[in-house]
XYZ file of C-alpha atoms in Angstrom:
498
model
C 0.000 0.000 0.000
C 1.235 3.606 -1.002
C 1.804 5.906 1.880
C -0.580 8.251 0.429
C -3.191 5.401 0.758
C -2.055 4.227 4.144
C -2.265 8.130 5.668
C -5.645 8.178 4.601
C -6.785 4.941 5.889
C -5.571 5.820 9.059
C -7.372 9.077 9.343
C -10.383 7.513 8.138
C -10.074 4.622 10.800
C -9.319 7.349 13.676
C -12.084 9.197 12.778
C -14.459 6.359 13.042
C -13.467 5.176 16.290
C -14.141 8.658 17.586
C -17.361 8.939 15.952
C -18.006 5.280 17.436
C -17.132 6.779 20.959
C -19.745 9.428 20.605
C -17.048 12.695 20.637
C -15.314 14.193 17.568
C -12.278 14.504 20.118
C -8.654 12.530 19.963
C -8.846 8.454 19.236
C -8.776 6.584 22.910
C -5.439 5.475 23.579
C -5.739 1.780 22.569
C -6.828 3.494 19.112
C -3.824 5.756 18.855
C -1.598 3.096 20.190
C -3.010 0.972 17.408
C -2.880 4.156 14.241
C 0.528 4.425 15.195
C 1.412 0.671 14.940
C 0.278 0.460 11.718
C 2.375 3.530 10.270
C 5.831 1.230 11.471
C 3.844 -1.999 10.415
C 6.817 -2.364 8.100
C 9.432 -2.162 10.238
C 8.328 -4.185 12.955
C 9.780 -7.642 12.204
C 12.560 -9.572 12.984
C 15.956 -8.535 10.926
C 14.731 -4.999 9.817
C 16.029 -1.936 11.021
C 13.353 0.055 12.878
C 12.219 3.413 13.762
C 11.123 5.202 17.464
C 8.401 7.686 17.416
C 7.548 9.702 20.159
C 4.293 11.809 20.801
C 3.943 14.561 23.244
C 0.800 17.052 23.864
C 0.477 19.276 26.407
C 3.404 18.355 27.947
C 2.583 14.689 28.488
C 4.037 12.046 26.047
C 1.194 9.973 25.109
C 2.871 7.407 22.883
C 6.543 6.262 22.600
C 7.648 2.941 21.261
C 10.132 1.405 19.206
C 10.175 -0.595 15.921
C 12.223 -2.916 14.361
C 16.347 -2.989 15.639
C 18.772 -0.950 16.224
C 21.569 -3.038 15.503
C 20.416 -5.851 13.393
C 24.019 -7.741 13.932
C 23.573 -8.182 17.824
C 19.569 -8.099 17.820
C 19.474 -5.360 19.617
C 15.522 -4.098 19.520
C 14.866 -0.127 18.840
C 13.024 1.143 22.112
C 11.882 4.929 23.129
C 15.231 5.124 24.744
C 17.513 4.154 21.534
C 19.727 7.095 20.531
C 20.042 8.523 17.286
C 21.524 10.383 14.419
C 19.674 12.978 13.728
C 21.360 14.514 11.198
C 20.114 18.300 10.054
C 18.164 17.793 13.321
C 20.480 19.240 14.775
C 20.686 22.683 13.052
C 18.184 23.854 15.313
C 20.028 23.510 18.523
C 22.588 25.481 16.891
C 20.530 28.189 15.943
C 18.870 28.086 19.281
C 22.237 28.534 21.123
C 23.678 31.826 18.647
C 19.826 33.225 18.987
C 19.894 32.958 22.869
C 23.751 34.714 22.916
C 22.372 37.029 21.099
C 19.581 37.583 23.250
C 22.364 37.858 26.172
C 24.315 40.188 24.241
C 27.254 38.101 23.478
C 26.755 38.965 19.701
C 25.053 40.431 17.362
C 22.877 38.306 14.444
C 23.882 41.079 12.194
C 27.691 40.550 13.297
C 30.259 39.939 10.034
C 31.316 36.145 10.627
C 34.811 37.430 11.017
C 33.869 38.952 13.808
C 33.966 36.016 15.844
C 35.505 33.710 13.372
C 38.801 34.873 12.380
C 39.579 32.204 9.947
C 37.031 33.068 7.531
C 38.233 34.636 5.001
C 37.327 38.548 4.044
C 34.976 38.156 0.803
C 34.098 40.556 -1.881
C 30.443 40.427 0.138
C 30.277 40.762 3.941
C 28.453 37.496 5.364
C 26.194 37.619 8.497
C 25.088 35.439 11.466
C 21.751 36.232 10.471
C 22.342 34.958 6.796
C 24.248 32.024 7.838
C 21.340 30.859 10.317
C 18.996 31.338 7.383
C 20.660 29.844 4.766
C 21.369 32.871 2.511
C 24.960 33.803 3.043
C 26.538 32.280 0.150
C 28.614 29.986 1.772
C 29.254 26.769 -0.050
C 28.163 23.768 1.275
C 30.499 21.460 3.161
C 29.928 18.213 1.853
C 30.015 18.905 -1.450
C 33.230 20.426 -0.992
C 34.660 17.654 0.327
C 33.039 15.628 -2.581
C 34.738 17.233 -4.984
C 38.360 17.585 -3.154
C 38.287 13.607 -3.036
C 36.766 12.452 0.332
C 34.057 9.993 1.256
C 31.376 10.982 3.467
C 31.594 7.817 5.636
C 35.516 9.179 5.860
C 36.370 10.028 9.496
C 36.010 14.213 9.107
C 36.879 16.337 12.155
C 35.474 19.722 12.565
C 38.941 21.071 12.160
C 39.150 19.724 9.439
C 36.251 21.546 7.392
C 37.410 24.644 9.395
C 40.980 24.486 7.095
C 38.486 23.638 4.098
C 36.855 27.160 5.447
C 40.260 28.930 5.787
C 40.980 28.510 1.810
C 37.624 29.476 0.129
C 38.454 32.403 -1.768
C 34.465 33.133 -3.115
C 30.529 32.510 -2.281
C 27.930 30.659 -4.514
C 26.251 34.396 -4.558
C 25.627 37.610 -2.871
C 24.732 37.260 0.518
C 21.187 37.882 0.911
C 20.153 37.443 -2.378
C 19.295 33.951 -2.176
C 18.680 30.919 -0.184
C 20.400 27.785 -0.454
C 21.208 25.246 1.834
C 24.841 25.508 3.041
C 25.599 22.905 6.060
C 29.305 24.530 6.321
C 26.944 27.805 7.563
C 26.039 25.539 10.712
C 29.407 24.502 11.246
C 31.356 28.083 11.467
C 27.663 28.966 14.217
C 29.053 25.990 16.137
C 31.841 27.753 16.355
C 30.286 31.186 16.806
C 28.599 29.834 19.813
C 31.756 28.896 20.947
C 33.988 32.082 21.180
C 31.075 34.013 22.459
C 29.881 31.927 24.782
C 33.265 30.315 26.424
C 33.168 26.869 26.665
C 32.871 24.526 24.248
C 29.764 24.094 21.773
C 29.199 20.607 23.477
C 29.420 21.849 26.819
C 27.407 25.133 25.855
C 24.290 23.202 24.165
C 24.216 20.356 27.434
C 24.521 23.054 29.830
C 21.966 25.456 28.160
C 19.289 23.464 26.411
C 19.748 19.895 27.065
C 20.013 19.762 30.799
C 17.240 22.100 31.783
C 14.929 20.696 29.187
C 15.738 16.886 30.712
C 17.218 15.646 27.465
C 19.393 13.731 29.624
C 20.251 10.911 26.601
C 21.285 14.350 23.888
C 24.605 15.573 23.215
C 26.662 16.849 20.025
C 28.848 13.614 18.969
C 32.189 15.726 17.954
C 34.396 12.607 18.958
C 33.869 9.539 16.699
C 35.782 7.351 18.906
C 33.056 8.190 21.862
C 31.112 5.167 23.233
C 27.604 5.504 23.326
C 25.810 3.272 25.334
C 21.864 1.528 23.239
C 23.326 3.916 20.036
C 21.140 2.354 16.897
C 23.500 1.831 13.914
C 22.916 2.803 10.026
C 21.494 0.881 7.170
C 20.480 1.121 3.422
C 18.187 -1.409 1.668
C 21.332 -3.904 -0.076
C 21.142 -3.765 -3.981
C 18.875 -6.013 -5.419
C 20.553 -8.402 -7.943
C 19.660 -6.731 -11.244
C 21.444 -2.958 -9.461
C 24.712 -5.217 -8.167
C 24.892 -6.517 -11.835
C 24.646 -10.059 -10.227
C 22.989 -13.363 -11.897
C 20.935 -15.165 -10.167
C 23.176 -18.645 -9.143
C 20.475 -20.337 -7.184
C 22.187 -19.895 -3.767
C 20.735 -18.127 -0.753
C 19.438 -14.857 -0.978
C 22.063 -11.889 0.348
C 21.026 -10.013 3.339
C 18.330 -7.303 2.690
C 20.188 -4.228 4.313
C 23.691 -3.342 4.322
C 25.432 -1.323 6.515
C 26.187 2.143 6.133
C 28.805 3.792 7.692
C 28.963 6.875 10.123
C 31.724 8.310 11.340
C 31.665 12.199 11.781
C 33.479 14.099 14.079
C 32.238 17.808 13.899
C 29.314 18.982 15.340
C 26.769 22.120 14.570
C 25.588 21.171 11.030
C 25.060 17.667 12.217
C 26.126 15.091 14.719
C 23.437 15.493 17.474
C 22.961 11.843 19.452
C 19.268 11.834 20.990
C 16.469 10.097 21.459
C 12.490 9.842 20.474
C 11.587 10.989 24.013
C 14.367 13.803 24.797
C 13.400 15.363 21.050
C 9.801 15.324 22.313
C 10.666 17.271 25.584
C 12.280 19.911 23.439
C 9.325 20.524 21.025
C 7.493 20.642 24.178
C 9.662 24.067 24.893
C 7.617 26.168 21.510
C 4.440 24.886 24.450
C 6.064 26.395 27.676
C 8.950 28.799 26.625
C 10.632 27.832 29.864
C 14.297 27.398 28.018
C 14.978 30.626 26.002
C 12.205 32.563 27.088
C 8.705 33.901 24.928
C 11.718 36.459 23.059
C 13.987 33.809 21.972
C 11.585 31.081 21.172
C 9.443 33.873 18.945
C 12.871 34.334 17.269
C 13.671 30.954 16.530
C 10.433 30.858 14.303
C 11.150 34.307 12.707
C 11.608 33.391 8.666
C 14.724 34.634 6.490
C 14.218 38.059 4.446
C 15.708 37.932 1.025
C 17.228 41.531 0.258
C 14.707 41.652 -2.811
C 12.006 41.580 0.595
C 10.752 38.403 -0.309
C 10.387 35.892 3.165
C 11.473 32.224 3.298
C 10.129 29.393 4.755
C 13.358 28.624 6.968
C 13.694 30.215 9.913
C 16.447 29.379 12.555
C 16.995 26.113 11.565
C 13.670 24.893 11.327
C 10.899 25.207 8.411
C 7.623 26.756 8.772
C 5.042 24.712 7.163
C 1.677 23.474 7.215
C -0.369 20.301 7.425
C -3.552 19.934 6.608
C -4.614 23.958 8.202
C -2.586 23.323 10.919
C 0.867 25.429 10.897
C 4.345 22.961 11.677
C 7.009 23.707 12.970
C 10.423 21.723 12.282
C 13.262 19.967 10.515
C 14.110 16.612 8.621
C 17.751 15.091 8.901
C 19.505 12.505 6.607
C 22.997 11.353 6.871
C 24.253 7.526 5.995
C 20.970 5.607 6.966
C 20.126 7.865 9.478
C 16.438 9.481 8.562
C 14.828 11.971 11.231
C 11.854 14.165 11.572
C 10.487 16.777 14.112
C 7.257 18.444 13.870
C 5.900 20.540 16.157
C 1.991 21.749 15.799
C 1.791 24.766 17.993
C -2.225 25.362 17.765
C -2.910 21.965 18.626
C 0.383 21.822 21.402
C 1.356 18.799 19.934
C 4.722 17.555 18.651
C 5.510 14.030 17.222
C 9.470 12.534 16.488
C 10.307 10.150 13.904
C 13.878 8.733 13.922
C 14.715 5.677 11.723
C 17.884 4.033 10.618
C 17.318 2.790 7.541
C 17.666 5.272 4.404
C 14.386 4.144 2.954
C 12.837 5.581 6.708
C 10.740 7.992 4.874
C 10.627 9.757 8.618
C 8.661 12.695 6.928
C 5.997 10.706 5.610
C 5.853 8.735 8.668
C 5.368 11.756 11.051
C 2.469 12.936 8.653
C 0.601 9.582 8.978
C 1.169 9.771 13.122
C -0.171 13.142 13.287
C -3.161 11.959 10.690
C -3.747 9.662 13.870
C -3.304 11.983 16.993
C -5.096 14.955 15.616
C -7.946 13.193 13.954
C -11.047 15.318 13.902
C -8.558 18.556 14.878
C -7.653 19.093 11.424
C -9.547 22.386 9.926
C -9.032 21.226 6.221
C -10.334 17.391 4.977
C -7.583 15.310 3.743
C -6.786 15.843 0.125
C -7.938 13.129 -2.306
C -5.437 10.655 -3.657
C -4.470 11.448 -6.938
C -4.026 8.173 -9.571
C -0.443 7.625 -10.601
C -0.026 9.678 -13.913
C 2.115 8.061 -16.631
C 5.804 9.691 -16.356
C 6.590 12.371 -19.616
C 8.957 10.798 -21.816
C 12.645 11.729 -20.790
C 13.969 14.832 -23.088
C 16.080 12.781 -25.251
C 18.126 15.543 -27.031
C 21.607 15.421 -26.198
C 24.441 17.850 -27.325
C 27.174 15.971 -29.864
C 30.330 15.485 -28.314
C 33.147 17.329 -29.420
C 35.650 16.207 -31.779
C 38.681 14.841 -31.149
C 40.697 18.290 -31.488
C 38.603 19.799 -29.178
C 38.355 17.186 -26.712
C 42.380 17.387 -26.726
C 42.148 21.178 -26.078
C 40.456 19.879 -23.013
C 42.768 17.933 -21.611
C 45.281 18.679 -18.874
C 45.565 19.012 -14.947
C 43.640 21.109 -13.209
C 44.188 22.350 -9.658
C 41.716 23.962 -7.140
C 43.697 26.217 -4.741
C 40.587 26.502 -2.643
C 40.498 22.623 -1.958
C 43.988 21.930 -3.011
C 42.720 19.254 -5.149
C 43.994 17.747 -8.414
C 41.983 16.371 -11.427
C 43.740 14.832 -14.368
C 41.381 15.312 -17.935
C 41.922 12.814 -20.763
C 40.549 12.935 -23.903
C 39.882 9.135 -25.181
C 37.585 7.163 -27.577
C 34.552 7.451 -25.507
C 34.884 11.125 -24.768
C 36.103 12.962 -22.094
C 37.025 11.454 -18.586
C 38.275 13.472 -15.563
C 40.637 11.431 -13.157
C 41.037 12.026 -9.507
C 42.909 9.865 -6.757
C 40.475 8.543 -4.636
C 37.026 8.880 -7.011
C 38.816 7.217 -10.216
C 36.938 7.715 -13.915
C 34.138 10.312 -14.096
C 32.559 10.259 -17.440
C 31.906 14.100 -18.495
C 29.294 14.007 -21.183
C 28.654 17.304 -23.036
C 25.608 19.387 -22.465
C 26.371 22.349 -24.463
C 29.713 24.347 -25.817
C 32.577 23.859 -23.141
C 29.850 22.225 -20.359
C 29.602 18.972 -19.120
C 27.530 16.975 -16.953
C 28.509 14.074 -14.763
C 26.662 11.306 -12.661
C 28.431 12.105 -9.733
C 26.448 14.217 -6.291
C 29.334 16.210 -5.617
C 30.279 17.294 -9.251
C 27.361 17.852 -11.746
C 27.887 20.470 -13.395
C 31.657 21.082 -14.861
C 31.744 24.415 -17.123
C 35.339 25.407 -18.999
C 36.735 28.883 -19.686
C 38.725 29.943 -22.505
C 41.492 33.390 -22.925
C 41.433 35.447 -25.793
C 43.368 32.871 -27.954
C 40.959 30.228 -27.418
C 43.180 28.246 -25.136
C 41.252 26.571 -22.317
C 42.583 27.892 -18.667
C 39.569 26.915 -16.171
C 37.526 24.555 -15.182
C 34.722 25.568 -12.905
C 32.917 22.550 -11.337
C 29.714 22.595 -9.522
C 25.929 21.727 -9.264
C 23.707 21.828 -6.025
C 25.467 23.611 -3.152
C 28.336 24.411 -5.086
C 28.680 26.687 -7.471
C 31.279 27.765 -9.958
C 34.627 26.119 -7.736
C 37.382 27.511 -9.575
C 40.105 24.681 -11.223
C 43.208 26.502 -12.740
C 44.594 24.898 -15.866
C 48.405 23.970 -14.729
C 51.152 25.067 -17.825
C 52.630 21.964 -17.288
C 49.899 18.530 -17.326
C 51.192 15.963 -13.949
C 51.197 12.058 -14.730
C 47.579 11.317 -13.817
């Protein structure tokens, strides 16, 4: 059964039991307990990886239970209690703990990063705190970065690490304020602004601030990968099937269904918060009571972006302002390795509900919809929307631009450094077309989209445009595509064995 279908099922079902009890108020316990079962139906079986969901309103948790395992090697069973990685979770912790400095006069959100940050270099456009909580400073994104300089993201990577990344970047994906676009290295450098201004360390800051007084006594910011963490779930990702591994069938037994995925970050701000179903429900609780940050900071944490063009965003300090069904949400979705999250918080009904899932197929955001369906049956102002029938797909634009010929290709060809990643690609010009060759990634087919562009099949490199002087000559590369725009590659005079 679709989601789509099961959502509505559910709300249907929820609805009825109500009606059956005489009141158009929440389903009786046994009937939530049961609506929310059937969401994690799924998951709950021996060998999968699982999900906990947690359910607070008005203050009380009314449902919490685990699905499925936490660490499928061991058979170790997902409970309320299982931490997490949450992922982009965590950006609004982060934002929370600049917002309440702020509030404390420790900074300013209209401070120049360099103000605090002394590392980051001086661009031709002054970036913000503000910008960088809201996503429109220009700032490229970390991973991608990395991507493209040659690392893996299940790589060991250290916060200092993408701080030297930081120290070389010599331009923005745009002018600050003109634009909003994700940037996960903007989290990482107000890590570190909560750091210098608020003297201890952003660990010790966030536990002592917001975790502690809130009773999110299982939470803390996982900046040492070699930390032991006692009932942590692990990650997984559906395995290949046999027709995506390129395998033929032999007749023996079937492979495992999940592989794992590997985790091992060491930086903290973007990502990297450990937590739990329950503790994540005790914060939401906060947008209810205020009682950590106060009615000034917690009205601030939902105040939206401002393009300069006047034009207001849905993200706010690290969390989007949505809506379900009439009902304004407040909250964030995280996804790292396996690792799926999702926090929504419904502030007219005083209801949040968590969704944390280790398995990349978690679909936590479609999952917390179909809880809520449950708890707030007969709350919603608007009906749920009819299902729509599947639509056949368009037929895929076929047109493709020629590849070059062979003298062109050639002019191509050549090593190319970035001195903002101090990264290497070697470019080859062969039968097939044109392949770029780095260290750790190996081939990357770059087939042509239009004069002197390219396109790739790799995340972290999809768009790859070249620049010519005066005589024609080729002299840059410029690689991007997502968070990443325009990355600068020089030509080098003199081509290195590749």
């Amino acid at each position: 059964m679709r989601n789509g279908s099961l959502a509505t099922l559910l709300s249907v079902l929820a609805l009825l039991v109500a009606a059956c009890g005489g009141t158009e108020g929440p389903p009786s316990s046994s009937a939530l307990a049961r609506g929310i079962d059937a969401v994690f139906a799924d998951l709950d079986r021996p060998g999968s990886p699982g999900a906990s969901v947690s359910v607070i309103r008005d203050g009380e948790i009314i449902h919490a239970r685990g699905y499925g395992y936490a660490q499928i090697e061991h058979g170790v069973p997902v409970t309320p209690h299982t931490v997490f990685h949450v992922a982009s979770v965590s950006k609004q912790f982060t934002a929370m703990a600049v917002t309440m400095l702020a509030a404390e006069g420790a900074l300013s959100l209209d401070d120049p990063v360099q103000a605090h940050l002394d590392f980051v270099p001086e661009f031709e456009h002054p970036v913000t705190v503000r910008q960088m909580i809201h996503h429109t400073s220009g700032i490229r994104d970390q991973w991608q970065l990395l991507g493209i300089s040659g690392w893996r993201l299940d790589d060991v990577i250290t916060t200092e690490q993408i701080l030297r990344l930081m120290s070389r970047q010599r331009e923005l994906n745009f002018e600050p304020g003109s634009e909003y676009l994700y940037s996960n290295m903007g989290y990482t450098l107000l890590a570190q602004t909560a750091e210098a201004a608020g003297g201890m360390s952003f660990a010790e800051f966030t536990a002592s601030r917001i975790f502690r007084p809130l009773g999110m006594e299982r939470t803390h910011f996982h900046d040492d990968h070699e930390h032991v963490v006692p009932d942590r779930a692990y990650s997984y990702a559906p395995a290949p099937s046999e027709e995506e591994s390129g395998e033929e069938e032999s007749g023996a037994a079937a492979g495992p269904e999940y592989t794992k995925s590997v985790l091992s970050y060491a930086n903290a701000g973007a990502t990297s918060l450990f937590t739990t179903a329950d503790d994540l429900a005790r914060w939401l609780d906060n947008f209810r009571h205020e009682r950590v940050g106060g009615p000034g900071v917690m009205e601030m944490m939902k105040t939206r972006g401002i393009l300069n063009g006047a034009d207001t965003i849905p993200y706010a300090h690290g969390l989007g302002i949505g809506e379900h069904r009439g009902l304004q949400t407040i909250g964030h979705g995280g996804a790292d390795a396996g690792f799926r999250s999702q926090v929504n918080w419904y502030p007219e009904a005083d209801v949040g509900v968590v969704v944390l899932t280790n398995v990349a197929n978690g679909n936590p955001g479609g999952r917390a919809r179909q809880v809520a369906e449950v708890v707030l049956a007969g709350v919603f102002p608007e009906e749920a929307p009819e299902e729509e029938e599947d639509q056949p797909a368009s037929p895929a634009d076929s047109t493709s631009f020629p590849t070059p010929d062979a003298a062109t290709l050639g002019g191509y060809a050549g090593s190319y450094y970035s001195p903002e990643l101090d990264a290497l690609y070697h470019l080859e010009a062969t039968e097939d077309g044109l392949v770029a060759r780095h260290i750790r990634h190996g081939d990357i087919a770059l087939e042509p989209s239009a004069r002197d562009e390219f396109v790739t099949d790799r995340w972290f490199m999809r768009e790859v445009r070249f620049e010519r002087a005066p005589d024609g000559a080729v002299t840059e590369m410029r690689v991007g595509g997502g968070r990443v725009r325009n990355l600068l590659f020089v030509k080098l005079a003199c081509p290195l064995p590749g």
